[in-house]
Amino acid sequence: MSTDRALRKQQQLNNLVYVVLSQAKPGDRIVDFCSGGGHLGIVIAHMLPSCQVILIENKELSLIRAKKRSDELGLSNIWFIQANMEYFTGMFNIG
């Protein structure tokens, strides 16, 4: 990944994290639709341990990577669902 692309990605993640942190309340359920490798959802789960974070991703390999990362951090407030996002019917506060 080029330096410019990495910087843009970091800025994008920072902006999304800021919005979620400013809106979330303890006990909220936050869903990261099309989560990929979990970059956003893992940060949210780490920064908001009183919230439930659900990562939804269609690609198995991406979810395996995300699960490995969250396990390495010892996160216990994060769940993983392999599915297309339109199949998710659960309730959530922030998506």
Short mmCIF file of N, CA, C and O in Angstrom, two decimals:
data_model
loop_
_atom_site.label_atom_id
_atom_site.label_comp_id
_atom_site.label_asym_id
_atom_site.label_seq_id
_atom_site.Cartn_x
_atom_site.Cartn_y
_atom_site.Cartn_z
N MET A 1 0.85 -1.17 0.00
CA MET A 1 0.00 0.00 0.00
C MET A 1 0.90 1.24 0.00
O MET A 1 1.85 1.31 0.77
N SER A 2 0.57 2.17 -0.83
CA SER A 2 1.37 3.39 -0.90
C SER A 2 1.20 4.21 0.37
O SER A 2 0.20 4.08 1.09
N THR A 3 2.14 5.09 0.62
CA THR A 3 2.08 5.96 1.79
C THR A 3 0.85 6.86 1.74
O THR A 3 0.17 7.05 2.75
N ASP A 4 0.55 7.39 0.55
CA ASP A 4 -0.62 8.26 0.41
C ASP A 4 -1.91 7.50 0.71
O ASP A 4 -2.79 8.01 1.41
N ARG A 5 -2.01 6.28 0.18
CA ARG A 5 -3.23 5.49 0.41
C ARG A 5 -3.34 5.12 1.88
O ARG A 5 -4.43 5.15 2.46
N ALA A 6 -2.24 4.77 2.52
CA ALA A 6 -2.25 4.43 3.94
C ALA A 6 -2.71 5.62 4.78
O ALA A 6 -3.48 5.47 5.73
N LEU A 7 -2.23 6.81 4.44
CA LEU A 7 -2.63 8.01 5.16
C LEU A 7 -4.13 8.28 4.99
O LEU A 7 -4.83 8.58 5.97
N ARG A 8 -4.64 8.14 3.77
CA ARG A 8 -6.08 8.34 3.53
C ARG A 8 -6.91 7.32 4.31
O ARG A 8 -7.95 7.66 4.88
N LYS A 9 -6.45 6.08 4.33
CA LYS A 9 -7.15 5.03 5.07
C LYS A 9 -7.16 5.35 6.57
O LYS A 9 -8.18 5.21 7.23
N GLN A 10 -6.04 5.80 7.09
CA GLN A 10 -5.96 6.16 8.50
C GLN A 10 -6.91 7.31 8.82
O GLN A 10 -7.61 7.29 9.83
N GLN A 11 -6.95 8.32 7.95
CA GLN A 11 -7.85 9.45 8.17
C GLN A 11 -9.31 9.00 8.12
O GLN A 11 -10.13 9.44 8.92
N GLN A 12 -9.62 8.11 7.19
CA GLN A 12 -10.98 7.58 7.07
C GLN A 12 -11.38 6.85 8.36
O GLN A 12 -12.46 7.09 8.91
N LEU A 13 -10.51 5.99 8.85
CA LEU A 13 -10.80 5.26 10.08
C LEU A 13 -10.94 6.21 11.27
O LEU A 13 -11.86 6.06 12.09
N ASN A 14 -10.05 7.18 11.37
CA ASN A 14 -10.13 8.16 12.46
C ASN A 14 -11.47 8.89 12.45
O ASN A 14 -12.08 9.10 13.51
N ASN A 15 -11.92 9.29 11.27
CA ASN A 15 -13.20 9.99 11.15
C ASN A 15 -14.37 9.11 11.57
O ASN A 15 -15.27 9.56 12.28
N LEU A 16 -14.37 7.85 11.13
CA LEU A 16 -15.45 6.94 11.48
C LEU A 16 -15.45 6.64 12.98
O LEU A 16 -16.51 6.60 13.61
N VAL A 17 -14.28 6.42 13.54
CA VAL A 17 -14.18 6.16 14.97
C VAL A 17 -14.71 7.36 15.75
O VAL A 17 -15.47 7.21 16.71
N TYR A 18 -14.34 8.54 15.35
CA TYR A 18 -14.79 9.76 16.03
C TYR A 18 -16.32 9.84 16.05
O TYR A 18 -16.92 10.14 17.09
N VAL A 19 -16.95 9.57 14.91
CA VAL A 19 -18.41 9.65 14.84
C VAL A 19 -19.04 8.62 15.77
O VAL A 19 -19.97 8.94 16.52
N VAL A 20 -18.54 7.39 15.74
CA VAL A 20 -19.13 6.35 16.59
C VAL A 20 -18.92 6.69 18.07
O VAL A 20 -19.85 6.58 18.87
N LEU A 21 -17.71 7.11 18.43
CA LEU A 21 -17.44 7.44 19.84
C LEU A 21 -18.33 8.59 20.33
O LEU A 21 -18.73 8.61 21.49
N SER A 22 -18.62 9.52 19.46
CA SER A 22 -19.44 10.66 19.88
C SER A 22 -20.92 10.29 20.02
O SER A 22 -21.66 11.01 20.69
N GLN A 23 -21.34 9.18 19.43
CA GLN A 23 -22.75 8.78 19.46
C GLN A 23 -23.05 7.62 20.42
O GLN A 23 -24.17 7.48 20.89
N ALA A 24 -22.06 6.78 20.69
CA ALA A 24 -22.29 5.54 21.44
C ALA A 24 -22.53 5.79 22.92
O ALA A 24 -21.96 6.71 23.51
N LYS A 25 -23.40 4.94 23.48
CA LYS A 25 -23.68 4.95 24.91
C LYS A 25 -23.40 3.55 25.46
O LYS A 25 -23.49 2.58 24.72
N PRO A 26 -23.07 3.44 26.73
CA PRO A 26 -22.84 2.11 27.30
C PRO A 26 -24.01 1.17 27.03
O PRO A 26 -25.17 1.57 27.14
N GLY A 27 -23.69 -0.04 26.64
CA GLY A 27 -24.72 -1.03 26.35
C GLY A 27 -25.19 -1.05 24.91
O GLY A 27 -25.95 -1.94 24.52
N ASP A 28 -24.76 -0.09 24.10
CA ASP A 28 -25.16 -0.06 22.70
C ASP A 28 -24.62 -1.27 21.95
O ASP A 28 -23.57 -1.81 22.28
N ARG A 29 -25.37 -1.66 20.93
CA ARG A 29 -24.93 -2.69 20.00
C ARG A 29 -24.53 -1.97 18.71
O ARG A 29 -25.34 -1.27 18.10
N ILE A 30 -23.29 -2.15 18.30
CA ILE A 30 -22.73 -1.47 17.14
C ILE A 30 -22.40 -2.52 16.09
O ILE A 30 -21.71 -3.51 16.39
N VAL A 31 -22.87 -2.32 14.88
CA VAL A 31 -22.63 -3.28 13.80
C VAL A 31 -21.74 -2.65 12.76
O VAL A 31 -22.00 -1.55 12.27
N ASP A 32 -20.65 -3.36 12.44
CA ASP A 32 -19.74 -2.95 11.37
C ASP A 32 -20.08 -3.79 10.15
O ASP A 32 -19.64 -4.93 10.02
N PHE A 33 -20.93 -3.24 9.28
CA PHE A 33 -21.33 -3.93 8.06
C PHE A 33 -20.18 -3.93 7.07
O PHE A 33 -19.47 -2.94 6.94
N CYS A 34 -20.01 -5.03 6.35
CA CYS A 34 -18.92 -5.17 5.37
C CYS A 34 -17.59 -4.86 6.03
O CYS A 34 -16.81 -4.03 5.57
N SER A 35 -17.33 -5.52 7.14
CA SER A 35 -16.22 -5.18 8.03
C SER A 35 -14.84 -5.50 7.50
O SER A 35 -13.85 -5.01 8.05
N GLY A 36 -14.74 -6.30 6.46
CA GLY A 36 -13.42 -6.65 5.95
C GLY A 36 -12.59 -7.31 7.04
O GLY A 36 -13.08 -8.17 7.77
N GLY A 37 -11.35 -6.88 7.18
CA GLY A 37 -10.45 -7.43 8.19
C GLY A 37 -10.67 -6.88 9.58
O GLY A 37 -9.91 -7.19 10.50
N GLY A 38 -11.69 -6.06 9.77
CA GLY A 38 -12.07 -5.61 11.09
C GLY A 38 -11.38 -4.37 11.61
O GLY A 38 -11.47 -4.06 12.79
N HIS A 39 -10.71 -3.63 10.75
CA HIS A 39 -9.97 -2.47 11.22
C HIS A 39 -10.83 -1.52 12.04
O HIS A 39 -10.44 -1.08 13.13
N LEU A 40 -12.01 -1.20 11.55
CA LEU A 40 -12.89 -0.27 12.27
C LEU A 40 -13.52 -0.93 13.49
O LEU A 40 -13.46 -0.41 14.60
N GLY A 41 -14.13 -2.08 13.30
CA GLY A 41 -14.84 -2.74 14.38
C GLY A 41 -13.95 -3.09 15.57
O GLY A 41 -14.37 -2.96 16.72
N ILE A 42 -12.74 -3.50 15.30
CA ILE A 42 -11.81 -3.85 16.39
C ILE A 42 -11.44 -2.62 17.20
O ILE A 42 -11.40 -2.67 18.43
N VAL A 43 -11.18 -1.51 16.53
CA VAL A 43 -10.87 -0.27 17.25
C VAL A 43 -12.06 0.14 18.11
O VAL A 43 -11.90 0.51 19.28
N ILE A 44 -13.26 0.06 17.55
CA ILE A 44 -14.46 0.43 18.29
C ILE A 44 -14.63 -0.47 19.52
O ILE A 44 -14.91 0.00 20.62
N ALA A 45 -14.47 -1.79 19.33
CA ALA A 45 -14.61 -2.73 20.45
C ALA A 45 -13.57 -2.44 21.53
O ALA A 45 -13.88 -2.51 22.73
N HIS A 46 -12.37 -2.10 21.13
CA HIS A 46 -11.31 -1.79 22.09
C HIS A 46 -11.61 -0.51 22.86
O HIS A 46 -11.43 -0.44 24.08
N MET A 47 -12.11 0.50 22.16
CA MET A 47 -12.33 1.80 22.79
C MET A 47 -13.65 1.87 23.56
O MET A 47 -13.81 2.73 24.41
N LEU A 48 -14.58 0.98 23.24
CA LEU A 48 -15.90 0.98 23.89
C LEU A 48 -16.19 -0.40 24.50
O LEU A 48 -17.07 -1.14 24.04
N PRO A 49 -15.48 -0.78 25.55
CA PRO A 49 -15.66 -2.12 26.11
C PRO A 49 -17.05 -2.37 26.70
O PRO A 49 -17.44 -3.52 26.88
N SER A 50 -17.81 -1.32 26.95
CA SER A 50 -19.16 -1.49 27.49
C SER A 50 -20.21 -1.66 26.40
O SER A 50 -21.40 -1.78 26.69
N CYS A 51 -19.78 -1.68 25.14
CA CYS A 51 -20.68 -1.88 24.01
C CYS A 51 -20.43 -3.24 23.37
O CYS A 51 -19.35 -3.80 23.51
N GLN A 52 -21.44 -3.75 22.68
CA GLN A 52 -21.29 -4.97 21.89
C GLN A 52 -20.99 -4.55 20.45
O GLN A 52 -21.67 -3.69 19.91
N VAL A 53 -19.99 -5.18 19.86
CA VAL A 53 -19.62 -4.87 18.48
C VAL A 53 -19.76 -6.14 17.65
O VAL A 53 -19.22 -7.19 18.01
N ILE A 54 -20.50 -6.04 16.55
CA ILE A 54 -20.71 -7.18 15.65
C ILE A 54 -20.11 -6.84 14.30
O ILE A 54 -20.42 -5.79 13.72
N LEU A 55 -19.22 -7.71 13.83
CA LEU A 55 -18.64 -7.55 12.49
C LEU A 55 -19.36 -8.48 11.54
O LEU A 55 -19.49 -9.68 11.82
N ILE A 56 -19.86 -7.94 10.44
CA ILE A 56 -20.52 -8.73 9.42
C ILE A 56 -19.73 -8.61 8.14
O ILE A 56 -19.50 -7.51 7.63
N GLU A 57 -19.29 -9.74 7.63
CA GLU A 57 -18.45 -9.78 6.43
C GLU A 57 -18.77 -11.04 5.66
O GLU A 57 -18.98 -12.11 6.25
N ASN A 58 -18.81 -10.93 4.36
CA ASN A 58 -19.12 -12.07 3.50
C ASN A 58 -17.90 -12.98 3.29
O ASN A 58 -18.06 -14.19 3.13
N LYS A 59 -16.70 -12.43 3.32
CA LYS A 59 -15.50 -13.21 3.00
C LYS A 59 -14.93 -13.88 4.25
O LYS A 59 -14.55 -13.21 5.22
N GLU A 60 -14.85 -15.20 4.20
CA GLU A 60 -14.37 -15.97 5.34
C GLU A 60 -12.95 -15.58 5.75
O GLU A 60 -12.67 -15.42 6.95
N LEU A 61 -12.06 -15.43 4.80
CA LEU A 61 -10.67 -15.11 5.12
C LEU A 61 -10.55 -13.78 5.85
O LEU A 61 -9.77 -13.65 6.80
N SER A 62 -11.33 -12.80 5.45
CA SER A 62 -11.31 -11.50 6.14
C SER A 62 -11.76 -11.65 7.59
O SER A 62 -11.17 -11.05 8.50
N LEU A 63 -12.80 -12.45 7.83
CA LEU A 63 -13.27 -12.65 9.20
C LEU A 63 -12.26 -13.43 10.03
O LEU A 63 -12.10 -13.16 11.22
N ILE A 64 -11.58 -14.37 9.42
CA ILE A 64 -10.54 -15.11 10.14
C ILE A 64 -9.45 -14.15 10.60
O ILE A 64 -8.99 -14.22 11.75
N ARG A 65 -9.04 -13.25 9.73
CA ARG A 65 -8.03 -12.24 10.10
C ARG A 65 -8.53 -11.35 11.23
O ARG A 65 -7.80 -11.04 12.18
N ALA A 66 -9.76 -10.90 11.12
CA ALA A 66 -10.33 -10.03 12.15
C ALA A 66 -10.42 -10.76 13.49
O ALA A 66 -10.09 -10.19 14.54
N LYS A 67 -10.85 -12.00 13.48
CA LYS A 67 -10.96 -12.78 14.71
C LYS A 67 -9.59 -12.96 15.35
O LYS A 67 -9.44 -12.82 16.57
N LYS A 68 -8.58 -13.23 14.53
CA LYS A 68 -7.22 -13.40 15.06
C LYS A 68 -6.75 -12.10 15.73
O LYS A 68 -6.20 -12.13 16.83
N ARG A 69 -7.00 -10.98 15.07
CA ARG A 69 -6.60 -9.68 15.64
C ARG A 69 -7.31 -9.40 16.96
O ARG A 69 -6.70 -8.95 17.93
N SER A 70 -8.61 -9.66 17.00
CA SER A 70 -9.35 -9.39 18.23
C SER A 70 -8.94 -10.34 19.35
O SER A 70 -8.88 -9.94 20.52
N ASP A 71 -8.63 -11.59 19.01
CA ASP A 71 -8.15 -12.54 20.01
C ASP A 71 -6.82 -12.08 20.60
O ASP A 71 -6.59 -12.19 21.81
N GLU A 72 -5.94 -11.57 19.74
CA GLU A 72 -4.63 -11.09 20.21
C GLU A 72 -4.78 -9.93 21.19
O GLU A 72 -3.96 -9.75 22.08
N LEU A 73 -5.85 -9.15 21.03
CA LEU A 73 -6.12 -8.02 21.93
C LEU A 73 -6.94 -8.43 23.15
O LEU A 73 -7.15 -7.62 24.05
N GLY A 74 -7.43 -9.66 23.16
CA GLY A 74 -8.22 -10.13 24.29
C GLY A 74 -9.60 -9.51 24.38
O GLY A 74 -10.16 -9.41 25.47
N LEU A 75 -10.16 -9.12 23.24
CA LEU A 75 -11.48 -8.49 23.25
C LEU A 75 -12.58 -9.52 23.51
O LEU A 75 -12.58 -10.59 22.90
N SER A 76 -13.50 -9.17 24.39
CA SER A 76 -14.59 -10.10 24.71
C SER A 76 -15.96 -9.51 24.34
O SER A 76 -16.98 -10.14 24.59
N ASN A 77 -15.96 -8.35 23.75
CA ASN A 77 -17.22 -7.67 23.40
C ASN A 77 -17.42 -7.59 21.89
O ASN A 77 -18.08 -6.69 21.38
N ILE A 78 -16.87 -8.56 21.16
CA ILE A 78 -16.92 -8.53 19.70
C ILE A 78 -17.36 -9.89 19.18
O ILE A 78 -16.95 -10.92 19.70
N TRP A 79 -18.25 -9.87 18.19
CA TRP A 79 -18.77 -11.09 17.57
C TRP A 79 -18.62 -10.99 16.07
O TRP A 79 -18.56 -9.89 15.51
N PHE A 80 -18.61 -12.15 15.40
CA PHE A 80 -18.33 -12.22 13.97
C PHE A 80 -19.43 -13.03 13.28
O PHE A 80 -19.77 -14.11 13.73
N ILE A 81 -19.94 -12.47 12.20
CA ILE A 81 -20.96 -13.15 11.41
C ILE A 81 -20.52 -13.13 9.96
O ILE A 81 -20.26 -12.06 9.40
N GLN A 82 -20.46 -14.33 9.36
CA GLN A 82 -20.15 -14.40 7.94
C GLN A 82 -21.46 -14.46 7.17
O GLN A 82 -22.18 -15.46 7.22
N ALA A 83 -21.79 -13.38 6.48
CA ALA A 83 -23.04 -13.29 5.72
C ALA A 83 -23.02 -12.02 4.89
O ALA A 83 -22.24 -11.10 5.15
N ASN A 84 -23.90 -11.97 3.90
CA ASN A 84 -24.15 -10.71 3.21
C ASN A 84 -24.93 -9.82 4.18
O ASN A 84 -25.75 -10.29 4.96
N MET A 85 -24.68 -8.54 4.13
CA MET A 85 -25.27 -7.65 5.13
C MET A 85 -26.79 -7.64 5.10
O MET A 85 -27.43 -7.42 6.12
N GLU A 86 -27.40 -7.90 3.95
CA GLU A 86 -28.86 -7.87 3.89
C GLU A 86 -29.52 -9.01 4.65
O GLU A 86 -30.71 -8.98 4.94
N TYR A 87 -28.75 -10.02 5.05
CA TYR A 87 -29.28 -11.12 5.83
C TYR A 87 -29.31 -10.85 7.34
O TYR A 87 -29.89 -11.58 8.10
N PHE A 88 -28.64 -9.78 7.77
CA PHE A 88 -28.61 -9.45 9.20
C PHE A 88 -29.94 -8.84 9.59
O PHE A 88 -30.37 -7.82 9.03
N THR A 89 -30.61 -9.44 10.55
CA THR A 89 -31.93 -8.95 10.99
C THR A 89 -31.93 -8.52 12.45
O THR A 89 -32.98 -8.23 13.00
N GLY A 90 -30.77 -8.49 13.07
CA GLY A 90 -30.69 -8.12 14.48
C GLY A 90 -30.89 -6.64 14.72
O GLY A 90 -30.79 -5.81 13.81
N MET A 91 -31.17 -6.32 15.96
CA MET A 91 -31.32 -4.93 16.36
C MET A 91 -29.94 -4.32 16.62
O MET A 91 -29.02 -5.03 17.04
N PHE A 92 -29.81 -3.03 16.38
CA PHE A 92 -28.56 -2.34 16.67
C PHE A 92 -28.83 -0.86 16.86
O PHE A 92 -29.84 -0.33 16.41
N ASN A 93 -27.91 -0.21 17.57
CA ASN A 93 -28.02 1.22 17.83
C ASN A 93 -27.24 2.05 16.84
O ASN A 93 -27.64 3.17 16.49
N ILE A 94 -26.08 1.52 16.41
CA ILE A 94 -25.23 2.24 15.46
C ILE A 94 -24.76 1.23 14.43
O ILE A 94 -24.32 0.13 14.76
N GLY A 95 -24.84 1.60 13.17
CA GLY A 95 -24.37 0.71 12.10
C GLY A 95 -23.54 1.46 11.11
O GLY A 95 -23.65 2.65 10.93
#
